[in-house]
XYZ file of N, CA, C and O in Angstrom:
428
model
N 7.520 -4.319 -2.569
C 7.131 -5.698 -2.810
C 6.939 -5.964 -4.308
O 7.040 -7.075 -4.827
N 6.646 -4.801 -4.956
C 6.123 -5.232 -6.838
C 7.543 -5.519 -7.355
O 7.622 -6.301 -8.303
N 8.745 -4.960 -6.827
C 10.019 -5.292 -7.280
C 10.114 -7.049 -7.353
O 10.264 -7.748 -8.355
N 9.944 -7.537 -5.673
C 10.010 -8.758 -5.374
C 9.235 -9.766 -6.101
O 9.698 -10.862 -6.415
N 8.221 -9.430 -6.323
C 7.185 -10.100 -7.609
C 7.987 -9.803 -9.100
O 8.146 -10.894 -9.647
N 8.310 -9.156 -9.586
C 9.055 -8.609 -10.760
C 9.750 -9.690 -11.157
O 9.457 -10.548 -11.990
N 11.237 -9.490 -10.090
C 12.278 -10.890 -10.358
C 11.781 -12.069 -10.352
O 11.839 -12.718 -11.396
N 11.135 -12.669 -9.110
C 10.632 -13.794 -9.232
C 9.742 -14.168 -10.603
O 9.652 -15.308 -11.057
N 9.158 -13.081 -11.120
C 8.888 -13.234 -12.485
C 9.420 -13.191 -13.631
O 8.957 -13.801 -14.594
N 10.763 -12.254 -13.683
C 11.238 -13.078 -14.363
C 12.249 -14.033 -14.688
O 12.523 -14.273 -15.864
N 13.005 -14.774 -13.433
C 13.164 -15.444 -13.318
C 12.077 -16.785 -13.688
O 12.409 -17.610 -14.539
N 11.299 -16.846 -13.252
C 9.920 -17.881 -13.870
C 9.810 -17.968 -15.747
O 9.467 -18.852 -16.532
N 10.222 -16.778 -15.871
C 10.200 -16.540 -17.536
C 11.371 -17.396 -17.860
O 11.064 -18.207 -18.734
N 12.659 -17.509 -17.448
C 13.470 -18.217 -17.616
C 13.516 -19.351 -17.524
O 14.317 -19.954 -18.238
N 12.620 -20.112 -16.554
C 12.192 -21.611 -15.903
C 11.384 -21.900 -17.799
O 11.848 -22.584 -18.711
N 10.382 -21.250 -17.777
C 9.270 -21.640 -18.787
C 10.448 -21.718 -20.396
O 10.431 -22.728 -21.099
N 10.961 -21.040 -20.587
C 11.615 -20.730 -21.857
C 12.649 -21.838 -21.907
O 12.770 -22.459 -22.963
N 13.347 -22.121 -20.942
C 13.909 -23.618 -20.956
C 13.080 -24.817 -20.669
O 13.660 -25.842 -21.027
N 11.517 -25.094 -19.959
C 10.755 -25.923 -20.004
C 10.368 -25.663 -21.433
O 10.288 -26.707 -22.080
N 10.172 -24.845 -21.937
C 9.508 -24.733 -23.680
C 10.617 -25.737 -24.668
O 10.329 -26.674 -25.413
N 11.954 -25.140 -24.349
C 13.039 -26.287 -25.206
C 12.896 -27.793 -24.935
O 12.680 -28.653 -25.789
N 13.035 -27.959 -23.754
C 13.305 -29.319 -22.923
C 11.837 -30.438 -23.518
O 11.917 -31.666 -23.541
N 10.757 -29.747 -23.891
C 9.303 -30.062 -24.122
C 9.324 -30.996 -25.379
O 8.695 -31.986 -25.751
N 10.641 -29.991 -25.997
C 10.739 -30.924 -27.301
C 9.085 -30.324 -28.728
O 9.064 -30.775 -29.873
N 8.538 -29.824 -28.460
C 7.723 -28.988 -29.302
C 6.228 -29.926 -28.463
O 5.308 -30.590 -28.942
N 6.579 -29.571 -27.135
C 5.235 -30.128 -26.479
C 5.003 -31.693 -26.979
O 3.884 -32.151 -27.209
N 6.609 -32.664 -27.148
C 6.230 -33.710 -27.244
C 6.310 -34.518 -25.571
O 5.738 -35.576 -25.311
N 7.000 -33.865 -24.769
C 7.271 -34.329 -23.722
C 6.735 -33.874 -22.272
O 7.353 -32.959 -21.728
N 5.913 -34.298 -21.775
C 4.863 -34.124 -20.729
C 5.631 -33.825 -19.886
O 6.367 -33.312 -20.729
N 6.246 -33.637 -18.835
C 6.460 -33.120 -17.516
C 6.980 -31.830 -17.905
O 6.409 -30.847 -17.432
N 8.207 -31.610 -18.874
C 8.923 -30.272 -19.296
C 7.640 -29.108 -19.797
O 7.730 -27.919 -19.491
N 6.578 -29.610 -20.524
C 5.352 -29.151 -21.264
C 4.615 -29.092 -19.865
O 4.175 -27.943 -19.824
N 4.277 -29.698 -18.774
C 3.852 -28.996 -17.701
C 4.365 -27.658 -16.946
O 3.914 -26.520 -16.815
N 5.277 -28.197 -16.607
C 6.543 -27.134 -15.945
C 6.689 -25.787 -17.122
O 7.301 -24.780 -16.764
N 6.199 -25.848 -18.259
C 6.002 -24.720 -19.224
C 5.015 -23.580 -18.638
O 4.996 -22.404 -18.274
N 4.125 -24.850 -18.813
C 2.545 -24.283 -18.348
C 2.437 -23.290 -16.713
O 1.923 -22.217 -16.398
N 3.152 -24.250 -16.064
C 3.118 -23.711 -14.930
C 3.900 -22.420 -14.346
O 3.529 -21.570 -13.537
N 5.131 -22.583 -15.057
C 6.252 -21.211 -15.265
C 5.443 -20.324 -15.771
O 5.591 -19.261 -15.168
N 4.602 -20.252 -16.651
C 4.535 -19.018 -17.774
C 2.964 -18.476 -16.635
O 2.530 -17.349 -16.394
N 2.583 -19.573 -16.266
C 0.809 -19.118 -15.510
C 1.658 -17.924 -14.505
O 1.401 -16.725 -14.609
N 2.644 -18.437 -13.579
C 3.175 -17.741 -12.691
C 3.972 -16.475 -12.839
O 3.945 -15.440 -12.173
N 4.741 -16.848 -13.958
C 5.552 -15.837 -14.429
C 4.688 -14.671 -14.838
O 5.141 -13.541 -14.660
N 3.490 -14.828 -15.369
C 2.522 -13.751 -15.978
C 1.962 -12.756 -15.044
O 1.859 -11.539 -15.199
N 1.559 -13.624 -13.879
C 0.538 -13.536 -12.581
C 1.390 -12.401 -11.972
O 0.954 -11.265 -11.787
N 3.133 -12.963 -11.560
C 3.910 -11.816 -11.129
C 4.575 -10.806 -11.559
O 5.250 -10.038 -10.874
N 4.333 -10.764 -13.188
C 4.458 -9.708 -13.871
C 2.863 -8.683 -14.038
O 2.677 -7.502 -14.327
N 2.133 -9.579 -13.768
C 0.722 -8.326 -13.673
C 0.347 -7.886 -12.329
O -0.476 -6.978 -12.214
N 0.948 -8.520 -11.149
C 0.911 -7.901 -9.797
C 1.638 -6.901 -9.362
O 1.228 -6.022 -8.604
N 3.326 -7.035 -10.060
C 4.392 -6.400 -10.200
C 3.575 -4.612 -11.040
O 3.868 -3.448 -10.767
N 2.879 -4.980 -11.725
C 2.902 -3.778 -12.610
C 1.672 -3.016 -11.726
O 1.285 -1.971 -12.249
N 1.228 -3.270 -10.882
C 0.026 -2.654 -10.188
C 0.323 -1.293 -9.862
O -0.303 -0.237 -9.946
N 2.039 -1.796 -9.264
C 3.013 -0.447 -8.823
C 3.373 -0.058 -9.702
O 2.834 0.977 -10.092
N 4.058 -0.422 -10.209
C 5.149 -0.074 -11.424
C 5.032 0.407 -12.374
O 3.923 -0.056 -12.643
N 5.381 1.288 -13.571
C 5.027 1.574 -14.791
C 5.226 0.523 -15.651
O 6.168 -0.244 -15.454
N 4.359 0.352 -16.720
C 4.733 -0.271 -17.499
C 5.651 -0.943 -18.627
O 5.689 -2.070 -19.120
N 6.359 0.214 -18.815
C 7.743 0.123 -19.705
C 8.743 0.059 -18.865
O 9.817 0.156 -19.459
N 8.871 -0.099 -17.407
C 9.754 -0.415 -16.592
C 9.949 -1.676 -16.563
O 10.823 -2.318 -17.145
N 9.052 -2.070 -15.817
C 8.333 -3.505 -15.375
C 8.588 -4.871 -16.612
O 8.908 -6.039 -16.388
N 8.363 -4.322 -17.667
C 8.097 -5.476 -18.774
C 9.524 -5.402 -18.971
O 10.113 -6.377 -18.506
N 10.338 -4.433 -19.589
C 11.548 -4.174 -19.456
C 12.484 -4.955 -18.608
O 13.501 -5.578 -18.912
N 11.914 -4.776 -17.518
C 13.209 -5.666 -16.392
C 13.182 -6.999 -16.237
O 14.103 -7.772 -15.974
N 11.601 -7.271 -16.498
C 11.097 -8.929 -16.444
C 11.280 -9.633 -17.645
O 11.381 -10.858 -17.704
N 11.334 -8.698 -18.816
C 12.207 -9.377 -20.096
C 13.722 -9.437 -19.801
O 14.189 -10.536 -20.097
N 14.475 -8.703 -19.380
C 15.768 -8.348 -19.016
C 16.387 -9.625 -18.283
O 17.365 -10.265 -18.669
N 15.513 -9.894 -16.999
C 15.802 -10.862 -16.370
C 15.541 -12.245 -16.859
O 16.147 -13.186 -16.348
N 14.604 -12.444 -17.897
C 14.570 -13.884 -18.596
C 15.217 -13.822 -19.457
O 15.580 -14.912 -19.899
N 15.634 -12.792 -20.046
C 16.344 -13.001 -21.333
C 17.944 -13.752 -20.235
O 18.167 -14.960 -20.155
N 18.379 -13.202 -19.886
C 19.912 -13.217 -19.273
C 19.815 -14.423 -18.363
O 20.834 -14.967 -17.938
N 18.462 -14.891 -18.028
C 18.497 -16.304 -17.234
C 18.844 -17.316 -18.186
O 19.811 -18.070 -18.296
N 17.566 -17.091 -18.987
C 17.937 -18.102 -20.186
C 19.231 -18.161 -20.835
O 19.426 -19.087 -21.623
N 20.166 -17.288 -20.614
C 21.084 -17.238 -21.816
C 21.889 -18.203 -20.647
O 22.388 -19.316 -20.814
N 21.823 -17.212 -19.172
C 22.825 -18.295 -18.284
C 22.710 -19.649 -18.297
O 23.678 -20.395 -18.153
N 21.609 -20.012 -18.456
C 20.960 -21.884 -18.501
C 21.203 -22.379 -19.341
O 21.451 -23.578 -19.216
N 21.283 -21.732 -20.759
C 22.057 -22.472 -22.335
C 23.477 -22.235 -22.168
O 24.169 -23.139 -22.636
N 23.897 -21.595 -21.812
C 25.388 -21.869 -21.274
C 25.814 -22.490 -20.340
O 27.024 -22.716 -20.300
N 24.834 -23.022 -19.157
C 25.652 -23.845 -18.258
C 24.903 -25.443 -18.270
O 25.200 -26.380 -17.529
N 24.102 -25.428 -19.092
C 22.866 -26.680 -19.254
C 23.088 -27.165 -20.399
O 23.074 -28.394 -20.335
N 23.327 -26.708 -21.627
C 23.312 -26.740 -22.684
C 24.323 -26.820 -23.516
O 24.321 -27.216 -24.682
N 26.004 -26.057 -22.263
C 26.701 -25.737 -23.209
C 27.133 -24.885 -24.421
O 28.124 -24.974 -25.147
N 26.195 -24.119 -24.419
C 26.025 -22.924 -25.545
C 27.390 -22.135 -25.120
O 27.839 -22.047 -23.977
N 27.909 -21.618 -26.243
C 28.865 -21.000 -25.923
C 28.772 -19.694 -25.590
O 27.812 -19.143 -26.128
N 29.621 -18.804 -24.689
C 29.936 -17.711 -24.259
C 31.202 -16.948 -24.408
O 32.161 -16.951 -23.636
N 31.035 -16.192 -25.693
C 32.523 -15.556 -25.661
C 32.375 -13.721 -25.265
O 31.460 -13.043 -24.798
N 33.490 -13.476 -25.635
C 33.843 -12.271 -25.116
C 32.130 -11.146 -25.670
O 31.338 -10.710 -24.834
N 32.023 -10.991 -26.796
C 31.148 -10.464 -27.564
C 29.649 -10.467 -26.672
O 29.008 -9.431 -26.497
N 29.203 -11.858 -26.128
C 28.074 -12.051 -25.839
C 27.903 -11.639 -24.413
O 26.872 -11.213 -23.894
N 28.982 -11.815 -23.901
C 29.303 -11.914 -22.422
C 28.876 -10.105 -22.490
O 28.022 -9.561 -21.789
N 29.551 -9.589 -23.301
C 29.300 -7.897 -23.264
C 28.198 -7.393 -23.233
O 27.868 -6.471 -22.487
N 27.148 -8.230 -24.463
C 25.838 -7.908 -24.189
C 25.134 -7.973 -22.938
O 24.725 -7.014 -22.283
N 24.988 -9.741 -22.548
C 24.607 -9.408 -21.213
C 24.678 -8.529 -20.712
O 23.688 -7.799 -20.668
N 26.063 -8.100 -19.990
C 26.570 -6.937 -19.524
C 25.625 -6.194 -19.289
O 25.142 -5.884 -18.201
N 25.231 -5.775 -20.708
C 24.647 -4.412 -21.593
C 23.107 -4.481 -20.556
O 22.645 -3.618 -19.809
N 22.614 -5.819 -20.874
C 21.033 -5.903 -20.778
C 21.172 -5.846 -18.825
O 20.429 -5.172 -18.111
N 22.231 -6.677 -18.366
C 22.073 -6.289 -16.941
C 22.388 -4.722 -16.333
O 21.868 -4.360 -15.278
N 23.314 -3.818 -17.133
C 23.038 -2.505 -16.450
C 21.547 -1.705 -16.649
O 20.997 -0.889 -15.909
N 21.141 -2.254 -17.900
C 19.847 -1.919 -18.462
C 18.486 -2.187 -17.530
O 17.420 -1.580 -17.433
N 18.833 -2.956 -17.120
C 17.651 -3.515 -15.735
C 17.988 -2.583 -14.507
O 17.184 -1.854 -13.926
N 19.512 -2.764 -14.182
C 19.752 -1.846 -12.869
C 19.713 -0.706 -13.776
O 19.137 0.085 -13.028
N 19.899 -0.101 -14.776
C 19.452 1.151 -14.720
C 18.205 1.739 -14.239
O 18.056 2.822 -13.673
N 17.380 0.910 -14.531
C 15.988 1.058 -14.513
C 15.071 1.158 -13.493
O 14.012 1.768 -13.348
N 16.058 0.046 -12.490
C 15.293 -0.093 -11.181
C 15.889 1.280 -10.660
O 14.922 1.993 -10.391
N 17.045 1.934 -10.411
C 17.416 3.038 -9.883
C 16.779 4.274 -10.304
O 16.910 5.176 -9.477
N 15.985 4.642 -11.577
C 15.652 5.510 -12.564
C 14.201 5.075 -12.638
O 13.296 5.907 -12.712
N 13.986 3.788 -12.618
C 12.325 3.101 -13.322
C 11.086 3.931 -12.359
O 10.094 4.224 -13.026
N 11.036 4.312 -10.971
C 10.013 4.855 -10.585
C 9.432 3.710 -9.777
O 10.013 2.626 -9.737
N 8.312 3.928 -9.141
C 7.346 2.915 -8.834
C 7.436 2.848 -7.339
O 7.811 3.911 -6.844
N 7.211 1.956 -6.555
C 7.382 1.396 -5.316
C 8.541 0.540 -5.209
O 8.798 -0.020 -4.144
């Protein structure tokens, strides 16, 4: 189950990090809620997640997974571009997560 809390967290990290842009520097109230509320949650299931888990796993995969959400959401929201180069990284950071979960330990 700390896995299942994990993603959903950081996925949530990804919600908040594009509510943080969209906010406009906390000029814009609903995106600046939806910040607030992503990051309360996102935190909550990254410190429930780690009850099981080691720590350099856990933070690891829940950065892993917001980083690569976010990048997917500025590329399909935003338009940000995606070329060959970046696309690789991802790559990089998603075997880096499944490495981890196969190798990371925990429950």
């Amino acid at each position: 189950m700390a896995w299942v809390y994990l993603v959903v967290a950081g996925l949530l990290e990804a919600v908040w990090a594009a509510a943080l842009e969209a906010s406009r520097g906390f000029s814009r109230l609903v995106p600046s809620i939806v910040f607030v509320v992503a990051l309360v949650l996102s935190m909550l299931g990254l410190a429930i997640a780690l009850r099981d888990l080691p720590l350099g796993t856990g933070y690891a995969v829940w950065v892993g997974i917001g980083a690569v959400g976010t990048v997917i959401y500025g590329v399909v929201a935003l338009q940000e571009p995606l070329g060959v180069a970046r696309m690789a990284c991802l790559l990089a950071i998603v075997a880096g997560v499944v490495g981890l979960r196969l190798v990371g330990g925990g429950h």
